[in-house]
Short mmCIF file of C-alpha atoms in Angstrom, two decimals:
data_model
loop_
_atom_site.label_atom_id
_atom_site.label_comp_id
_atom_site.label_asym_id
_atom_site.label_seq_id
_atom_site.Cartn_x
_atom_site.Cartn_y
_atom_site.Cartn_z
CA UNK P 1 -26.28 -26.12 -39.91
CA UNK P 2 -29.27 -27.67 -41.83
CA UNK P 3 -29.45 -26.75 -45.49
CA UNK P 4 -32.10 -24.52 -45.29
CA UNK P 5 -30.19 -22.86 -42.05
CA UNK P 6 -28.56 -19.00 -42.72
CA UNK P 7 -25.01 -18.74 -41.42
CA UNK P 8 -24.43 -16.57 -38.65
CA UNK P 9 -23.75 -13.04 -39.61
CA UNK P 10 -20.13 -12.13 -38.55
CA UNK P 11 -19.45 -10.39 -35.40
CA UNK P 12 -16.53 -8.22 -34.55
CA UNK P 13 -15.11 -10.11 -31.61
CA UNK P 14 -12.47 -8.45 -29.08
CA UNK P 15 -9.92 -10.68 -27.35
CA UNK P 16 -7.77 -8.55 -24.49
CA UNK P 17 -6.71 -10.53 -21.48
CA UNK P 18 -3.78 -10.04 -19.39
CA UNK P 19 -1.68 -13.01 -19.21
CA UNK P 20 -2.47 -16.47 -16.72
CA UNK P 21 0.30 -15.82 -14.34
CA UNK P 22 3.23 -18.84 -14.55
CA UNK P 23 0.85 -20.45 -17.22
CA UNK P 24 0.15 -18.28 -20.31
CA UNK P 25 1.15 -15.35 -21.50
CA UNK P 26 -1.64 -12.30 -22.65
CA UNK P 27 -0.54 -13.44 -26.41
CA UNK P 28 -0.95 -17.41 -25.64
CA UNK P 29 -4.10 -17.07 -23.89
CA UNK P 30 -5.53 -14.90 -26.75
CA UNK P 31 -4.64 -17.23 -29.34
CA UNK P 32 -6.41 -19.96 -27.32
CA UNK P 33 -9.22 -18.56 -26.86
CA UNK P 34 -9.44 -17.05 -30.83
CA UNK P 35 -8.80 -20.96 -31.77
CA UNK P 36 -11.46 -22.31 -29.79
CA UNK P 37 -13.77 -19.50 -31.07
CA UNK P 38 -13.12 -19.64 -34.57
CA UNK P 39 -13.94 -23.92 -34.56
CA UNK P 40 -17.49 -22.76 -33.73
CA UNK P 41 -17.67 -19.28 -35.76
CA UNK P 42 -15.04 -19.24 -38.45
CA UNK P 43 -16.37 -15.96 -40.08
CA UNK P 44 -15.76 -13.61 -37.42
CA UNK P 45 -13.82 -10.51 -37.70
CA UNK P 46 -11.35 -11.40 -34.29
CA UNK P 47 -9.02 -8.98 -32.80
CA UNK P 48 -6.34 -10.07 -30.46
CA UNK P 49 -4.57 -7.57 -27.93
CA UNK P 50 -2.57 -9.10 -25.48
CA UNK P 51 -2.65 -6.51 -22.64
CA UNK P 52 -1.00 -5.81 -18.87
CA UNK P 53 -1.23 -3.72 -16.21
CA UNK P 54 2.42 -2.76 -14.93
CA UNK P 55 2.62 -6.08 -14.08
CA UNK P 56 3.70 -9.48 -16.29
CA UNK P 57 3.99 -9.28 -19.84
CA UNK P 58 4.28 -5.34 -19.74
CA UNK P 59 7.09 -5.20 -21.82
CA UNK P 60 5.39 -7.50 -24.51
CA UNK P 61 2.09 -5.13 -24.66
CA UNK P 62 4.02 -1.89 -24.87
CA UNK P 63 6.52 -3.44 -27.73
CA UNK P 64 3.23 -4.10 -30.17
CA UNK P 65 2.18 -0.95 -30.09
CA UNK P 66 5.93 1.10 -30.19
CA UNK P 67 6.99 1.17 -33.37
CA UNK P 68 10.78 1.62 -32.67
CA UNK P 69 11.00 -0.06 -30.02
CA UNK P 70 13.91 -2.37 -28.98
CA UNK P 71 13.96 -5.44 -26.40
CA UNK P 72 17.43 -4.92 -24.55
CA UNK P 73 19.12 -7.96 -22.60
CA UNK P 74 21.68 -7.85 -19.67
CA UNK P 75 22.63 -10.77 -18.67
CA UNK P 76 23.93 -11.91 -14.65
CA UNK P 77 20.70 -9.83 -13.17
CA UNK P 78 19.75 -10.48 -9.65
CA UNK P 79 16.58 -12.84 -9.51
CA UNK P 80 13.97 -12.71 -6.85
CA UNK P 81 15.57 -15.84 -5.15
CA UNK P 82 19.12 -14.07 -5.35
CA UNK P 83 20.63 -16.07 -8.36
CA UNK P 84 21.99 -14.64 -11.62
CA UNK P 85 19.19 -14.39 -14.94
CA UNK P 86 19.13 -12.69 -17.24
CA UNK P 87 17.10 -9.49 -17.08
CA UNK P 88 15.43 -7.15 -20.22
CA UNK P 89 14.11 -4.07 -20.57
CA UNK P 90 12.43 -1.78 -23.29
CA UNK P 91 14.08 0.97 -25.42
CA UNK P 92 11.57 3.52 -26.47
CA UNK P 93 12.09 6.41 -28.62
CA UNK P 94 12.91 9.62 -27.34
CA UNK P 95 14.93 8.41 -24.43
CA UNK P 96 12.40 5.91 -22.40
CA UNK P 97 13.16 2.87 -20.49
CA UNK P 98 10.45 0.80 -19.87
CA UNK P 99 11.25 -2.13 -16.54
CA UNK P 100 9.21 -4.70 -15.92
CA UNK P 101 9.81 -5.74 -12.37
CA UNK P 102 7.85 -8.86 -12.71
CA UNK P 103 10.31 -10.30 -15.40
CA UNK P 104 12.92 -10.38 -13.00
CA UNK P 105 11.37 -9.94 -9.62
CA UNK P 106 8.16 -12.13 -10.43
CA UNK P 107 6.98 -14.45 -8.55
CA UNK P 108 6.30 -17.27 -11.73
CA UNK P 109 10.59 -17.03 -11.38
CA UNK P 110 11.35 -18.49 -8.86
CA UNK P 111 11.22 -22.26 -7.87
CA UNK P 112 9.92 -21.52 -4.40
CA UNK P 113 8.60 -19.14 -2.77
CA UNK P 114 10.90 -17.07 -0.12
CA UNK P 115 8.42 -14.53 1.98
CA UNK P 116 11.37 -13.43 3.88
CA UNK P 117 14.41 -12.89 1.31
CA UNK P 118 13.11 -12.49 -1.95
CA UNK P 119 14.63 -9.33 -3.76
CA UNK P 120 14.03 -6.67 -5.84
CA UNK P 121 17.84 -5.83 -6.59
CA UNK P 122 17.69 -7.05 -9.82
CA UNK P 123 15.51 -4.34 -10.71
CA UNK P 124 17.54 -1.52 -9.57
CA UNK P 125 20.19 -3.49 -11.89
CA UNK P 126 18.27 -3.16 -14.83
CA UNK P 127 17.16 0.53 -14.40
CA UNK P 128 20.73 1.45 -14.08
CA UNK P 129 21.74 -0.49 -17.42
CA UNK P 130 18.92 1.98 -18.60
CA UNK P 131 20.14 4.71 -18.04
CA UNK P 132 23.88 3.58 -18.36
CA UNK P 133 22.54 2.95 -21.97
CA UNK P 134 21.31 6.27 -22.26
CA UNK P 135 17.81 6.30 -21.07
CA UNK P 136 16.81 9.54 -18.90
CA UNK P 137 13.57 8.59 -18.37
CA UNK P 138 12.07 5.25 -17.05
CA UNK P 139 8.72 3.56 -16.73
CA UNK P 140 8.14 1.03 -14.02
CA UNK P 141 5.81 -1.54 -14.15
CA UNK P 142 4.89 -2.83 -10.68
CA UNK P 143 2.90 -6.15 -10.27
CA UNK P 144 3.80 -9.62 -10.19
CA UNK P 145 6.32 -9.44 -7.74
CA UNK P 146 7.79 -12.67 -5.48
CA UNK P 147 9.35 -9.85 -2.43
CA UNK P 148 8.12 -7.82 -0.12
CA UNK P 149 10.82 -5.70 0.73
CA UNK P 150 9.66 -2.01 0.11
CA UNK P 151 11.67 -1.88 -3.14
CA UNK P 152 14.64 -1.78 -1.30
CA UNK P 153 16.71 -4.21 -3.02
CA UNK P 154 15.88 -2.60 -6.03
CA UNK P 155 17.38 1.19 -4.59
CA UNK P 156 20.36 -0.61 -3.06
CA UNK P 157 21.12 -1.27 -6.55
CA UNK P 158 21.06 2.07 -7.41
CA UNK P 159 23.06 3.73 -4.85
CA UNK P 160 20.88 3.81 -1.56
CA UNK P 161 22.44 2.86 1.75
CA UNK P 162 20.51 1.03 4.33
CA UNK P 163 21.97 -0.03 8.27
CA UNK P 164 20.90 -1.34 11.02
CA UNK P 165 21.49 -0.44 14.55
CA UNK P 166 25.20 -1.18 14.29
CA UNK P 167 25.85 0.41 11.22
CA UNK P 168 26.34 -2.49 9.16
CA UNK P 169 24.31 -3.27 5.62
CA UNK P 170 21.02 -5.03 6.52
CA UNK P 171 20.18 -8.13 4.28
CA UNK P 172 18.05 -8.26 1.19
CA UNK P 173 14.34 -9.36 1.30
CA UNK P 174 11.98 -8.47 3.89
CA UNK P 175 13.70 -10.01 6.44
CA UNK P 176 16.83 -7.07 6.20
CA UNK P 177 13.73 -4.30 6.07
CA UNK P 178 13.18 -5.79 10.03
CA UNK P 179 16.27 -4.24 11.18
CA UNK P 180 16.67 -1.15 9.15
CA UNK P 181 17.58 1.87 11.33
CA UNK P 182 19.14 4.60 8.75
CA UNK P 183 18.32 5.65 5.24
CA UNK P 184 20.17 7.26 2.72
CA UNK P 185 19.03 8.31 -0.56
CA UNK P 186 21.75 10.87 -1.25
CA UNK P 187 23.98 8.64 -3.54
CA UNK P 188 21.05 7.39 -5.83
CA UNK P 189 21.91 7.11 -9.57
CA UNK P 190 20.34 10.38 -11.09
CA UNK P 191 17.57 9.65 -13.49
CA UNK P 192 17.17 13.01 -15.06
CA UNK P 193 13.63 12.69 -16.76
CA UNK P 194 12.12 11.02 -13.08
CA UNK P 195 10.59 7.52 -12.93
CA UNK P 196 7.25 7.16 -13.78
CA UNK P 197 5.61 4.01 -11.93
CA UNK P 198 2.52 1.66 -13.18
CA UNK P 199 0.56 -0.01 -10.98
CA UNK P 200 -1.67 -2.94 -11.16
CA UNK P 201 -3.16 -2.21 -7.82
CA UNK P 202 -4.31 0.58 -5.66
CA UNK P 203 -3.46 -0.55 -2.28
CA UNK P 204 -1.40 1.29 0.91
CA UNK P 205 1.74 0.19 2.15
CA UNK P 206 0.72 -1.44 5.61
CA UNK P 207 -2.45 -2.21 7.27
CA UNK P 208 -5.08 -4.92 6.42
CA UNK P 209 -5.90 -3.90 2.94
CA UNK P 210 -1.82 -3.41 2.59
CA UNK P 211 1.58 -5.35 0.56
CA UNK P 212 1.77 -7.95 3.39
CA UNK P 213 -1.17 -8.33 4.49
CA UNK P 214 -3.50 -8.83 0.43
CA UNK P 215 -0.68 -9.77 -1.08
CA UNK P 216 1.78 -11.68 0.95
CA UNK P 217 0.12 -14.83 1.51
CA UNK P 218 0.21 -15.39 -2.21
CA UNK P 219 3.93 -15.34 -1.99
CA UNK P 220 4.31 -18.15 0.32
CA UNK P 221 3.95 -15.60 3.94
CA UNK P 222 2.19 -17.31 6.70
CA UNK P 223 -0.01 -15.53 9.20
CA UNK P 224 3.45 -14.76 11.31
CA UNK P 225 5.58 -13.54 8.65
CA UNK P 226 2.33 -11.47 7.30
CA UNK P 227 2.75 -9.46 10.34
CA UNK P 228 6.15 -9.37 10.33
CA UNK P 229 6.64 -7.62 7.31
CA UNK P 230 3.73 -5.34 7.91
CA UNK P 231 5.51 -4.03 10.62
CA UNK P 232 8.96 -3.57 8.94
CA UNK P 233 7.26 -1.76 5.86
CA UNK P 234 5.67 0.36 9.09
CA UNK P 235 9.43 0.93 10.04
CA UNK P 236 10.04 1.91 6.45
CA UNK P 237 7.54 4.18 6.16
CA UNK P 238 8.86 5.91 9.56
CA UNK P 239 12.41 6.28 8.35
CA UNK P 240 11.33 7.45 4.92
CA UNK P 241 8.65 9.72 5.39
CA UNK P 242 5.93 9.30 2.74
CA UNK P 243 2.46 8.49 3.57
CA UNK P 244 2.18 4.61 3.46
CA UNK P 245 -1.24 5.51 3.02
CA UNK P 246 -0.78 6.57 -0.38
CA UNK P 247 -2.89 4.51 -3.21
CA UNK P 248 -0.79 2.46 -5.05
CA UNK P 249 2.41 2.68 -2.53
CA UNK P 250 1.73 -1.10 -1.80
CA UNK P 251 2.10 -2.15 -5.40
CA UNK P 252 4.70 -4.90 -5.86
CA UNK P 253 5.84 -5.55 -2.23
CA UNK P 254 6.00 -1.90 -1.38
CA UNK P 255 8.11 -1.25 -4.26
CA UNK P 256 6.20 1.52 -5.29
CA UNK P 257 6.64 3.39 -1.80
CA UNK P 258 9.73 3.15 -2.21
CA UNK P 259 10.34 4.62 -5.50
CA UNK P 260 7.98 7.29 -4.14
CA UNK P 261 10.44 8.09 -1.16
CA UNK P 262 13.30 7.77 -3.04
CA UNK P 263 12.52 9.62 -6.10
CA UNK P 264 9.18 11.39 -5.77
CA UNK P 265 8.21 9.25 -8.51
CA UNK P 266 4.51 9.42 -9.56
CA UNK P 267 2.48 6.40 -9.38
CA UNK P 268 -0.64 6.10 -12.38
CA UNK P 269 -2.56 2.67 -13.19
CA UNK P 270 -0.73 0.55 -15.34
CA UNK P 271 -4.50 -0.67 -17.22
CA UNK P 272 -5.05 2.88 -17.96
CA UNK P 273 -1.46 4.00 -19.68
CA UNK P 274 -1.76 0.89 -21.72
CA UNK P 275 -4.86 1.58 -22.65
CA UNK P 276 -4.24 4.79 -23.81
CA UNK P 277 -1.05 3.31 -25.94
CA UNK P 278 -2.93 0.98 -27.55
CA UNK P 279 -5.94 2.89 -27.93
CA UNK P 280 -8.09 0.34 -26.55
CA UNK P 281 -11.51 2.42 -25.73
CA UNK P 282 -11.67 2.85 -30.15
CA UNK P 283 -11.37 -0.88 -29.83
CA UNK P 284 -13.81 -2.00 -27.68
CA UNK P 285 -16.47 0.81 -29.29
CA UNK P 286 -15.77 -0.83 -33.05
CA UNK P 287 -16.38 -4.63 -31.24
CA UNK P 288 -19.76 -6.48 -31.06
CA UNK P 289 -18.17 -7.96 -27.93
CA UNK P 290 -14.85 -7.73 -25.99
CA UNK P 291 -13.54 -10.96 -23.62
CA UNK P 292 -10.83 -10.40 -21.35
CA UNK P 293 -9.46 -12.68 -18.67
CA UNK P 294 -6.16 -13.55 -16.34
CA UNK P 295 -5.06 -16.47 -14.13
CA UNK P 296 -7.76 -15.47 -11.37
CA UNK P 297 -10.37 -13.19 -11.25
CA UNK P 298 -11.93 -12.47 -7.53
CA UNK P 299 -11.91 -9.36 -5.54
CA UNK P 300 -9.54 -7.25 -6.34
CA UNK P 301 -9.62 -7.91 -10.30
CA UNK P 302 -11.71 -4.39 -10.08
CA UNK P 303 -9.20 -2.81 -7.74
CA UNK P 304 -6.91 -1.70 -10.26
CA UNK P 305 -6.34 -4.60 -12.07
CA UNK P 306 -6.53 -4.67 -16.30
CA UNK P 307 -9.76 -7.34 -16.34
CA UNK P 308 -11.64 -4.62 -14.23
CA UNK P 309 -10.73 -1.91 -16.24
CA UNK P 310 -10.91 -3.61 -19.45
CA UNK P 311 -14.56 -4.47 -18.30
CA UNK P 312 -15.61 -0.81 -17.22
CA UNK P 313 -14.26 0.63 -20.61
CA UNK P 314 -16.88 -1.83 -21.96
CA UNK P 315 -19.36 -1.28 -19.60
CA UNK P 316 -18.77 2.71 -20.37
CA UNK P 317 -18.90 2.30 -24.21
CA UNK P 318 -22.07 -0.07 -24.05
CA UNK P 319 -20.23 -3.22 -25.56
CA UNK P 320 -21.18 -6.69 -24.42
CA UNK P 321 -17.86 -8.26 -22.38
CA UNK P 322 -17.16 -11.92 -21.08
CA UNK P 323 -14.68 -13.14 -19.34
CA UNK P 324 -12.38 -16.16 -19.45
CA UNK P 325 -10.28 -16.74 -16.42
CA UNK P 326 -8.22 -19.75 -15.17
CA UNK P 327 -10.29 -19.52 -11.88
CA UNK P 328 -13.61 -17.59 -10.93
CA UNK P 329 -13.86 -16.32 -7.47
CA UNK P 330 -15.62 -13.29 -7.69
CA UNK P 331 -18.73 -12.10 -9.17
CA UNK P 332 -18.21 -10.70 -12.54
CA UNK P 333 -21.43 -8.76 -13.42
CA UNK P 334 -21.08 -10.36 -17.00
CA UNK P 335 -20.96 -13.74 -18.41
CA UNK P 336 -17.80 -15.63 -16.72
CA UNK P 337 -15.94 -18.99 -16.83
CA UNK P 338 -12.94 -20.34 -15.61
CA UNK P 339 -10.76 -23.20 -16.69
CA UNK P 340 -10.89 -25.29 -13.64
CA UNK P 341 -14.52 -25.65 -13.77
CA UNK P 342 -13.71 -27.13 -17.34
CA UNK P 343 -10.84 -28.90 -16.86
CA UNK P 344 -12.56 -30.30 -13.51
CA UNK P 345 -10.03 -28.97 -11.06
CA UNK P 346 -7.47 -26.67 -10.67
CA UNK P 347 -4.95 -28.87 -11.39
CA UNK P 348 -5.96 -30.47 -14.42
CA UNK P 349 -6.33 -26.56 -15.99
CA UNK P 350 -3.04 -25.47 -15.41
CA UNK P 351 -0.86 -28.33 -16.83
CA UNK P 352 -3.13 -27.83 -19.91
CA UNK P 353 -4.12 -24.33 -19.79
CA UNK P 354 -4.17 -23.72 -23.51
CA UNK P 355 -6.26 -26.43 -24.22
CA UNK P 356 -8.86 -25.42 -21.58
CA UNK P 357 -8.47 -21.61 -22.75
CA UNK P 358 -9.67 -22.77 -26.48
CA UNK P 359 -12.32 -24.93 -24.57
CA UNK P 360 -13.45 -21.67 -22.99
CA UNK P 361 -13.27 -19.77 -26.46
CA UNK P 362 -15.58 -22.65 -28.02
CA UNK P 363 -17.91 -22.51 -25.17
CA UNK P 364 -18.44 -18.79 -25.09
CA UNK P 365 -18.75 -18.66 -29.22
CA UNK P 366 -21.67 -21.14 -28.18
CA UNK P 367 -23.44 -19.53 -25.81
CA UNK P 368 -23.19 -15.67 -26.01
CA UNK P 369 -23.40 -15.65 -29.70
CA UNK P 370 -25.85 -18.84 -30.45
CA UNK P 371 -28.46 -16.57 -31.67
CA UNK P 372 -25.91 -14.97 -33.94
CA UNK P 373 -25.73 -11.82 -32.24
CA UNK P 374 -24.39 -10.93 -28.87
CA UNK P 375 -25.87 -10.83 -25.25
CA UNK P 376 -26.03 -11.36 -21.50
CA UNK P 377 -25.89 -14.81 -20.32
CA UNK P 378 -25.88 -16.43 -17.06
CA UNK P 379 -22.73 -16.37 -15.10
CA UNK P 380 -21.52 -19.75 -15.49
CA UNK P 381 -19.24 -19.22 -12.08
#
């Protein structure tokens, strides 16, 4: 700034991403970002709100806002891979448990990926602590997940009873759904005030646009096992009689279907009931400009996913957004940059993701608000 230069009138500034799955959490990332932002614009007014969508770092968005509310531990859970960690979930007031399958079922926990016999029993383990502890209502956040297994695991846990054609207990993991042939929900572990599940996604059980199929190459599945698995949560879906076309029943591996058939729970979008906690439309009306991000943003970041909604509640309330992604693969309809375009690949920007992240926050303070006030730019990716 040249002595005869004004400084450049403060601007309420926004900062709500979801976390950068296995690299930064929703908090971290926000922090970054705020640093890099302030070195270029000290006097803004900045706002940080981690936020999630049913899937990682639930349990962290829902305990800012709760006053009360109490981060339980139980240790010797059942991890995704099928090895003892140790699990948490979230006392509410009043009675609610809040699970977070992607803390113990999540893909970012286990060393390698296991298509076939990743598990959600550890989640099951955790709801029952729950309501061992005296919770008679619990909210499920689905996302995130490392299994594909219909949420089986996770009602095994809880009482189900699953066979094969010889009436012997199938194995955990996808792999067991293959040779279910018998169901039985009758000894489930009664929750008396229902589970109520939140979903990051919007997708059906099977088909092309289903859990295997979008999601399960992204836990290690090749082509093969893709079908594979479609077909057993096919088989599922016959033995437990719910619509596997339902929206939302293949959130987390199926594990919403199954808590559908199992306990006629309701399925809602994760992006939305946080929202509403935490207020966030009041938020992004009293901002000047709102940047959200996650570890990837391509095509189905609008499909249910917190970046989308985040940017439609802007969109809706006519606030500028941005957003601030590890990678870019989809068109944003707003100003957009990812870290591996920074960083110069991939690689590079996730062993250093916060320092790429504050990078991004120093570039966007730059660009979108050189003129002191905020606007479109072009769409760096």
């Amino acid at each position: 700034m040249t002595q005869n230069q004004e400084p450049a009138a403060p601007v309420r500034i926004l900062i709500a991403p979801d976390s950068f799955k296995g690299t930064l959490t929703a908090r971290q990332a926000a922090t970054a970002i705020a640093g890099g932002w302030r070195s270029v614009r000290p006097g803004d007014d900045l706002e940080l709100l981690p936020l999630a969508d049913g899937g990682e770092g639930t349990l962290d968005a829902i305990e800012a806002v709760m006053p009360g509310s109490v981060r339980c531990s139980v240790e010797g859970v059942t991890g995704a891979d099928g090895t003892p960690r140790r699990g948490e979930w979230l006392r509410l007031p009043e009675g609610v448990a809040v699970v977070e399958l992607a803390q113990i079922a999540g893909l970012p926990s286990v060393v390698e990926p296991s298509p076939l016999t990743a598990t959600t029993r550890g989640v099951g383990e955790l709801i029952r602590a729950a309501v061992n502890a005296g919770a008679h209502e619990v909210w499920l956040g689905l996302g995130g997940s490392a299994s594909t297994d219909g949420g089986l695991g996770a009602l095994r846990a809880l009482g189900a009873v699953a066979l094969n054609a010889t009436g012997k207990e199938i194995s955990d993991g996808g792999v067991g759904l293959t040779r279910v042939a018998s169901i039985d929900f009758s000894g489930l572990l009664p929750v008396p005030g229902g589970i109520k599940l939140l979903s990051d996604v919007t997708a059906p059980l099977t088909g092309p646009q289903g859990a295997a199929s979008v999601f399960g190459p992204q836990k290690g599945a090749t082509g093969a096992q893709v079908h594979l698995l479609d077909q057993a949560l096919e088989r599922f879906s016959v033995l437990a009689g719910v619509d596997p076309a339902t929206p939302g029943s293949g959130a987390a591996g199926g594990a919403g279907y199954g808590f559908m058939a199992a306990y006629g729970a309701n399925i809602s979008s994760g992006a939305d009931r946080i929202a509403e906690l935490v207020q966030l439309d009041e938020r992004i009306r009293k901002a000047d400009l709102v940047i959200t991000g996650e570890g990837s943003f391509d095509g189905q970041s609008r499909i249910g996913k917190l970046v989308g909604n985040v940017l439609q509640r802007a969109a809706d309330a006519g606030t500028s957004s941005a957003v601030i992604a590890g990678r870019v693969r989809a068109d944003a309809g707003t100003w957009a940059l990812g870290l591996d375009q920074l960083a110069g690949d991939p690689q590079s920007a996730m062993e250093q993701p916060a320092r790429w992240a504050a990078a991004a926050g120093r570039l966007a303070a730059q660009t979108l608000l050189s003129d002191g006030s905020p606007g479109a730019a072009v769409v760096l990716a």
